[in-house]
């Protein structure tokens, strides 16, 4: 049984994240999307909202072997607890490399048995990240095709509630 974690902030989940989740779901028996709840970032969506949006998207896309959990603390500690031997990360452009390389080696230093695997999304998503989605949505721009429908709705709600 190969279990992989896909960690991140997911503020909110985008079609880029979803692309990586779908690729990972074909490679591993189980994938746990792991939402970081104690990061130094101040997210737009609460911990529960980020988890719940991912949950909705997984259900909608009928992705069976992927679940979502939130975590707080050291990632490799959570991975050991979940018996995961793989960490999935997405690589979009060379600009991702330096940070990802550092994280992967630090995680390996913490737990040599856990391997980081990098997956590349379809090129249509290589310019996407959650922060540009938040920015465009704030300015009332079009995020259709870039985030799942549930996220489009949640963004609208969040921004009109303000
Ligand atoms: P973090 O705060 O850890 O960067 P994110 O939620 O932004 O968390 O991203 C989680 C992972 O998903 C990271 O490995 C990131 O590189 C990857 N990722 C984010 N957006 C995309 C995308 N458009 N295509 C592929 N991978 C992506």
PDB file of C-alpha atoms and ligand atoms in Angstrom:
ATOM      1  CA  UNK A   1       0.000   0.000   0.000  1.00  0.00           C
ATOM      2  CA  UNK A   2       1.670   3.216  -1.195  1.00  0.00           C
ATOM      3  CA  UNK A   3       0.363   6.251   0.622  1.00  0.00           C
ATOM      4  CA  UNK A   4       1.283   9.779  -0.497  1.00  0.00           C
ATOM      5  CA  UNK A   5       0.644  13.146   1.115  1.00  0.00           C
ATOM      6  CA  UNK A   6       0.034  16.218  -1.004  1.00  0.00           C
ATOM      7  CA  UNK A   7       0.739  19.129   1.363  1.00  0.00           C
ATOM      8  CA  UNK A   8      -0.022  22.801   0.809  1.00  0.00           C
ATOM      9  CA  UNK A   9      -2.023  25.811   1.864  1.00  0.00           C
ATOM     10  CA  UNK A  10      -4.754  25.455  -0.790  1.00  0.00           C
ATOM     11  CA  UNK A  11      -6.109  28.987  -0.280  1.00  0.00           C
ATOM     12  CA  UNK A  12      -8.162  28.076  -2.295  1.00  0.00           C
ATOM     13  CA  UNK A  13      -7.720  24.861  -4.308  1.00  0.00           C
ATOM     14  CA  UNK A  14      -7.205  25.633  -8.038  1.00  0.00           C
ATOM     15  CA  UNK A  15      -7.404  23.542 -11.195  1.00  0.00           C
ATOM     16  CA  UNK A  16      -3.586  23.340 -11.018  1.00  0.00           C
ATOM     17  CA  UNK A  17      -3.805  21.593  -7.634  1.00  0.00           C
ATOM     18  CA  UNK A  18      -6.592  19.389  -8.983  1.00  0.00           C
ATOM     19  CA  UNK A  19      -4.446  18.387 -11.970  1.00  0.00           C
ATOM     20  CA  UNK A  20      -1.667  17.268  -9.583  1.00  0.00           C
ATOM     21  CA  UNK A  21      -4.189  15.421  -7.368  1.00  0.00           C
ATOM     22  CA  UNK A  22      -5.547  13.498 -10.372  1.00  0.00           C
ATOM     23  CA  UNK A  23      -2.065  12.522 -11.565  1.00  0.00           C
ATOM     24  CA  UNK A  24      -1.100  11.413  -8.044  1.00  0.00           C
ATOM     25  CA  UNK A  25      -4.310   9.419  -7.645  1.00  0.00           C
ATOM     26  CA  UNK A  26      -3.239   7.244 -10.589  1.00  0.00           C
ATOM     27  CA  UNK A  27       0.234   6.647  -9.184  1.00  0.00           C
ATOM     28  CA  UNK A  28      -0.499   5.850  -5.536  1.00  0.00           C
ATOM     29  CA  UNK A  29      -2.966   3.664  -3.675  1.00  0.00           C
ATOM     30  CA  UNK A  30      -4.001   6.487  -1.394  1.00  0.00           C
ATOM     31  CA  UNK A  31      -3.386  10.219  -1.516  1.00  0.00           C
ATOM     32  CA  UNK A  32      -4.063  12.499   1.437  1.00  0.00           C
ATOM     33  CA  UNK A  33      -4.364  16.163   0.549  1.00  0.00           C
ATOM     34  CA  UNK A  34      -2.825  17.730   3.621  1.00  0.00           C
ATOM     35  CA  UNK A  35      -3.920  21.263   4.405  1.00  0.00           C
ATOM     36  CA  UNK A  36      -1.407  23.224   6.460  1.00  0.00           C
ATOM     37  CA  UNK A  37      -3.265  25.114   9.165  1.00  0.00           C
ATOM     38  CA  UNK A  38      -0.466  26.781  11.054  1.00  0.00           C
ATOM     39  CA  UNK A  39       1.484  28.405   8.259  1.00  0.00           C
ATOM     40  CA  UNK A  40       2.837  31.924   8.609  1.00  0.00           C
ATOM     41  CA  UNK A  41       0.513  33.021   5.804  1.00  0.00           C
ATOM     42  CA  UNK A  42      -2.795  34.703   6.664  1.00  0.00           C
ATOM     43  CA  UNK A  43      -5.232  32.836   4.443  1.00  0.00           C
ATOM     44  CA  UNK A  44      -8.367  34.236   2.805  1.00  0.00           C
ATOM     45  CA  UNK A  45     -10.286  31.047   3.601  1.00  0.00           C
ATOM     46  CA  UNK A  46     -10.377  29.545   7.107  1.00  0.00           C
ATOM     47  CA  UNK A  47      -8.854  26.105   7.755  1.00  0.00           C
ATOM     48  CA  UNK A  48     -12.297  24.500   7.702  1.00  0.00           C
ATOM     49  CA  UNK A  49     -13.307  26.306   4.505  1.00  0.00           C
ATOM     50  CA  UNK A  50     -10.153  25.163   2.681  1.00  0.00           C
ATOM     51  CA  UNK A  51     -10.668  21.557   3.782  1.00  0.00           C
ATOM     52  CA  UNK A  52     -14.350  21.654   2.930  1.00  0.00           C
ATOM     53  CA  UNK A  53     -13.760  23.100  -0.570  1.00  0.00           C
ATOM     54  CA  UNK A  54     -11.264  20.314  -1.349  1.00  0.00           C
ATOM     55  CA  UNK A  55     -13.727  17.766  -0.004  1.00  0.00           C
ATOM     56  CA  UNK A  56     -16.472  19.111  -2.274  1.00  0.00           C
ATOM     57  CA  UNK A  57     -14.199  19.078  -5.333  1.00  0.00           C
ATOM     58  CA  UNK A  58     -13.030  15.490  -4.706  1.00  0.00           C
ATOM     59  CA  UNK A  59     -16.625  14.361  -4.378  1.00  0.00           C
ATOM     60  CA  UNK A  60     -17.717  16.238  -7.476  1.00  0.00           C
ATOM     61  CA  UNK A  61     -14.875  14.758  -9.558  1.00  0.00           C
ATOM     62  CA  UNK A  62     -15.495  11.292  -8.083  1.00  0.00           C
ATOM     63  CA  UNK A  63     -11.855  10.847  -7.105  1.00  0.00           C
ATOM     64  CA  UNK A  64     -12.115   7.810  -4.871  1.00  0.00           C
ATOM     65  CA  UNK A  65      -8.665   7.157  -3.410  1.00  0.00           C
ATOM     66  CA  UNK A  66      -7.972  10.731  -2.312  1.00  0.00           C
ATOM     67  CA  UNK A  67      -8.964  12.176   1.054  1.00  0.00           C
ATOM     68  CA  UNK A  68      -8.309  15.490   2.779  1.00  0.00           C
ATOM     69  CA  UNK A  69      -7.011  16.261   6.259  1.00  0.00           C
ATOM     70  CA  UNK A  70      -5.624  19.287   7.983  1.00  0.00           C
ATOM     71  CA  UNK A  71      -2.373  19.228   9.893  1.00  0.00           C
ATOM     72  CA  UNK A  72      -0.437  21.359  12.238  1.00  0.00           C
ATOM     73  CA  UNK A  73       3.269  20.886  12.947  1.00  0.00           C
ATOM     74  CA  UNK A  74       6.122  19.111  11.214  1.00  0.00           C
ATOM     75  CA  UNK A  75       5.065  17.501   7.939  1.00  0.00           C
ATOM     76  CA  UNK A  76       7.207  14.369   8.275  1.00  0.00           C
ATOM     77  CA  UNK A  77       5.728  13.695  11.729  1.00  0.00           C
ATOM     78  CA  UNK A  78       2.277  13.741  10.159  1.00  0.00           C
ATOM     79  CA  UNK A  79       3.522  11.557   7.274  1.00  0.00           C
ATOM     80  CA  UNK A  80       4.865   8.936   9.723  1.00  0.00           C
ATOM     81  CA  UNK A  81       1.567   8.953  11.604  1.00  0.00           C
ATOM     82  CA  UNK A  82      -0.294   8.341   8.332  1.00  0.00           C
ATOM     83  CA  UNK A  83       2.240   5.711   7.164  1.00  0.00           C
ATOM     84  CA  UNK A  84       2.924   7.792   4.065  1.00  0.00           C
ATOM     85  CA  UNK A  85       6.227   7.233   2.287  1.00  0.00           C
ATOM     86  CA  UNK A  86       5.825   9.894  -0.405  1.00  0.00           C
ATOM     87  CA  UNK A  87       5.320  13.656  -0.423  1.00  0.00           C
ATOM     88  CA  UNK A  88       3.873  15.079  -3.636  1.00  0.00           C
ATOM     89  CA  UNK A  89       4.726  18.582  -4.784  1.00  0.00           C
ATOM     90  CA  UNK A  90       3.821  20.372  -7.981  1.00  0.00           C
ATOM     91  CA  UNK A  91       6.495  21.975 -10.143  1.00  0.00           C
ATOM     92  CA  UNK A  92       5.312  24.727 -12.453  1.00  0.00           C
ATOM     93  CA  UNK A  93       8.399  26.594 -13.536  1.00  0.00           C
ATOM     94  CA  UNK A  94      12.089  26.851 -12.768  1.00  0.00           C
ATOM     95  CA  UNK A  95      11.166  29.538 -10.226  1.00  0.00           C
ATOM     96  CA  UNK A  96       9.567  26.827  -8.026  1.00  0.00           C
ATOM     97  CA  UNK A  97      12.729  24.771  -8.032  1.00  0.00           C
ATOM     98  CA  UNK A  98      14.943  26.454  -5.469  1.00  0.00           C
ATOM     99  CA  UNK A  99      12.355  26.500  -2.679  1.00  0.00           C
ATOM    100  CA  UNK A 100      11.106  22.992  -3.472  1.00  0.00           C
ATOM    101  CA  UNK A 101      14.661  21.620  -3.593  1.00  0.00           C
ATOM    102  CA  UNK A 102      15.397  23.068  -0.145  1.00  0.00           C
ATOM    103  CA  UNK A 103      12.155  21.702   1.330  1.00  0.00           C
ATOM    104  CA  UNK A 104      12.661  18.249  -0.188  1.00  0.00           C
ATOM    105  CA  UNK A 105      16.195  17.961   1.173  1.00  0.00           C
ATOM    106  CA  UNK A 106      15.191  19.241   4.614  1.00  0.00           C
ATOM    107  CA  UNK A 107      12.321  16.752   4.749  1.00  0.00           C
ATOM    108  CA  UNK A 108      14.704  13.980   3.684  1.00  0.00           C
ATOM    109  CA  UNK A 109      17.120  15.041   6.434  1.00  0.00           C
ATOM    110  CA  UNK A 110      14.257  14.760   8.948  1.00  0.00           C
ATOM    111  CA  UNK A 111      13.086  11.387   7.615  1.00  0.00           C
ATOM    112  CA  UNK A 112      15.253   9.623   5.014  1.00  0.00           C
ATOM    113  CA  UNK A 113      12.559   7.012   4.313  1.00  0.00           C
ATOM    114  CA  UNK A 114      10.161   9.621   2.940  1.00  0.00           C
ATOM    115  CA  UNK A 115      10.671  10.627  -0.692  1.00  0.00           C
ATOM    116  CA  UNK A 116       9.416  13.805  -2.346  1.00  0.00           C
ATOM    117  CA  UNK A 117       7.979  13.254  -5.812  1.00  0.00           C
ATOM    118  CA  UNK A 118       7.485  16.220  -8.156  1.00  0.00           C
ATOM    119  CA  UNK A 119       4.688  16.222 -10.688  1.00  0.00           C
ATOM    120  CA  UNK A 120       4.167  18.704 -13.519  1.00  0.00           C
ATOM    121  CA  UNK A 121       0.673  19.948 -14.277  1.00  0.00           C
ATOM    122  CA  UNK A 122      -0.732  20.439 -17.764  1.00  0.00           C
ATOM    123  CA  UNK A 123       0.910  23.523 -19.250  1.00  0.00           C
ATOM    124  CA  UNK A 124      -2.392  25.387 -19.172  1.00  0.00           C
ATOM    125  CA  UNK A 125      -1.996  25.614 -15.394  1.00  0.00           C
ATOM    126  CA  UNK A 126       1.681  26.490 -15.108  1.00  0.00           C
ATOM    127  CA  UNK A 127       1.016  30.191 -14.478  1.00  0.00           C
ATOM    128  CA  UNK A 128      -1.578  29.540 -11.788  1.00  0.00           C
ATOM    129  CA  UNK A 129      -1.292  29.889  -8.075  1.00  0.00           C
ATOM    130  CA  UNK A 130      -3.827  30.587  -5.342  1.00  0.00           C
ATOM    131  CA  UNK A 131      -2.651  34.123  -4.739  1.00  0.00           C
ATOM    132  CA  UNK A 132      -3.170  35.258  -8.347  1.00  0.00           C
ATOM    133  CA  UNK A 133      -6.647  33.699  -8.226  1.00  0.00           C
ATOM    134  CA  UNK A 134      -7.467  35.623  -5.038  1.00  0.00           C
ATOM    135  CA  UNK A 135      -6.174  38.818  -6.598  1.00  0.00           C
ATOM    136  CA  UNK A 136      -8.132  38.464  -9.850  1.00  0.00           C
ATOM    137  CA  UNK A 137     -11.299  37.498  -7.966  1.00  0.00           C
ATOM    138  CA  UNK A 138     -10.918  40.518  -5.655  1.00  0.00           C
ATOM    139  CA  UNK A 139     -10.751  42.762  -8.703  1.00  0.00           C
ATOM    140  CA  UNK A 140     -13.834  41.090 -10.136  1.00  0.00           C
ATOM    141  CA  UNK A 141     -11.917  39.361 -12.945  1.00  0.00           C
ATOM    142  CA  UNK A 142     -12.720  36.047 -14.576  1.00  0.00           C
ATOM    143  CA  UNK A 143     -11.442  32.866 -12.860  1.00  0.00           C
ATOM    144  CA  UNK A 144     -13.650  30.451 -14.799  1.00  0.00           C
ATOM    145  CA  UNK A 145     -11.614  27.454 -16.127  1.00  0.00           C
ATOM    146  CA  UNK A 146      -8.949  28.160 -13.504  1.00  0.00           C
ATOM    147  CA  UNK A 147     -10.744  26.977 -10.368  1.00  0.00           C
ATOM    148  CA  UNK A 148     -13.513  24.409  -9.748  1.00  0.00           C
ATOM    149  CA  UNK A 149     -17.104  25.743  -9.758  1.00  0.00           C
ATOM    150  CA  UNK A 150     -17.427  25.374  -5.980  1.00  0.00           C
ATOM    151  CA  UNK A 151     -14.381  27.615  -5.559  1.00  0.00           C
ATOM    152  CA  UNK A 152     -15.780  30.216  -7.965  1.00  0.00           C
ATOM    153  CA  UNK A 153     -18.914  30.352  -5.817  1.00  0.00           C
ATOM    154  CA  UNK A 154     -16.971  30.475  -2.555  1.00  0.00           C
ATOM    155  CA  UNK A 155     -14.811  33.343  -3.835  1.00  0.00           C
ATOM    156  CA  UNK A 156     -17.878  35.325  -4.841  1.00  0.00           C
ATOM    157  CA  UNK A 157     -19.487  34.717  -1.474  1.00  0.00           C
ATOM    158  CA  UNK A 158     -16.367  35.628   0.461  1.00  0.00           C
ATOM    159  CA  UNK A 159     -15.843  38.834  -1.477  1.00  0.00           C
ATOM    160  CA  UNK A 160     -19.444  40.039  -1.361  1.00  0.00           C
ATOM    161  CA  UNK A 161     -19.683  39.229   2.359  1.00  0.00           C
ATOM    162  CA  UNK A 162     -16.883  41.740   3.059  1.00  0.00           C
TER     163      UNK A 162
HETATM  164  P1  LIG B   1       2.325  26.089  -0.453  1.00  0.00           P
HETATM  165  O1  LIG B   1       1.826  27.124   0.475  1.00  0.00           O
HETATM  166  O2  LIG B   1       2.936  24.892   0.195  1.00  0.00           O
HETATM  167  O3  LIG B   1       3.114  26.604  -1.633  1.00  0.00           O
HETATM  168  P2  LIG B   1       0.125  25.696  -2.265  1.00  0.00           P
HETATM  169  O4  LIG B   1      -1.237  25.368  -1.851  1.00  0.00           O
HETATM  170  O5  LIG B   1       0.338  27.021  -2.907  1.00  0.00           O
HETATM  171  O6  LIG B   1       0.984  25.484  -1.008  1.00  0.00           O
HETATM  172  O7  LIG B   1       0.665  24.569  -3.225  1.00  0.00           O
HETATM  173  C1  LIG B   1       0.778  23.238  -2.839  1.00  0.00           C
HETATM  174  C2  LIG B   1       1.581  22.505  -3.878  1.00  0.00           C
HETATM  175  O8  LIG B   1       0.888  22.575  -5.115  1.00  0.00           O
HETATM  176  C3  LIG B   1       2.963  23.078  -4.154  1.00  0.00           C
HETATM  177  O9  LIG B   1       3.819  22.004  -4.443  1.00  0.00           O
HETATM  178  C4  LIG B   1       2.780  23.910  -5.378  1.00  0.00           C
HETATM  179  O10 LIG B   1       3.967  23.974  -6.137  1.00  0.00           O
HETATM  180  C5  LIG B   1       1.726  23.099  -6.111  1.00  0.00           C
HETATM  181  N1  LIG B   1       0.952  23.930  -7.020  1.00  0.00           N
HETATM  182  C6  LIG B   1       0.316  25.084  -6.767  1.00  0.00           C
HETATM  183  N2  LIG B   1      -0.284  25.561  -7.877  1.00  0.00           N
HETATM  184  C7  LIG B   1      -0.007  24.682  -8.866  1.00  0.00           C
HETATM  185  C8  LIG B   1      -0.303  24.623 -10.271  1.00  0.00           C
HETATM  186  N3  LIG B   1      -0.974  25.590 -10.887  1.00  0.00           N
HETATM  187  N4  LIG B   1       0.143  23.566 -10.946  1.00  0.00           N
HETATM  188  C9  LIG B   1       0.867  22.616 -10.330  1.00  0.00           C
HETATM  189  N5  LIG B   1       1.208  22.610  -9.051  1.00  0.00           N
HETATM  190  C10 LIG B   1       0.773  23.630  -8.305  1.00  0.00           C
END
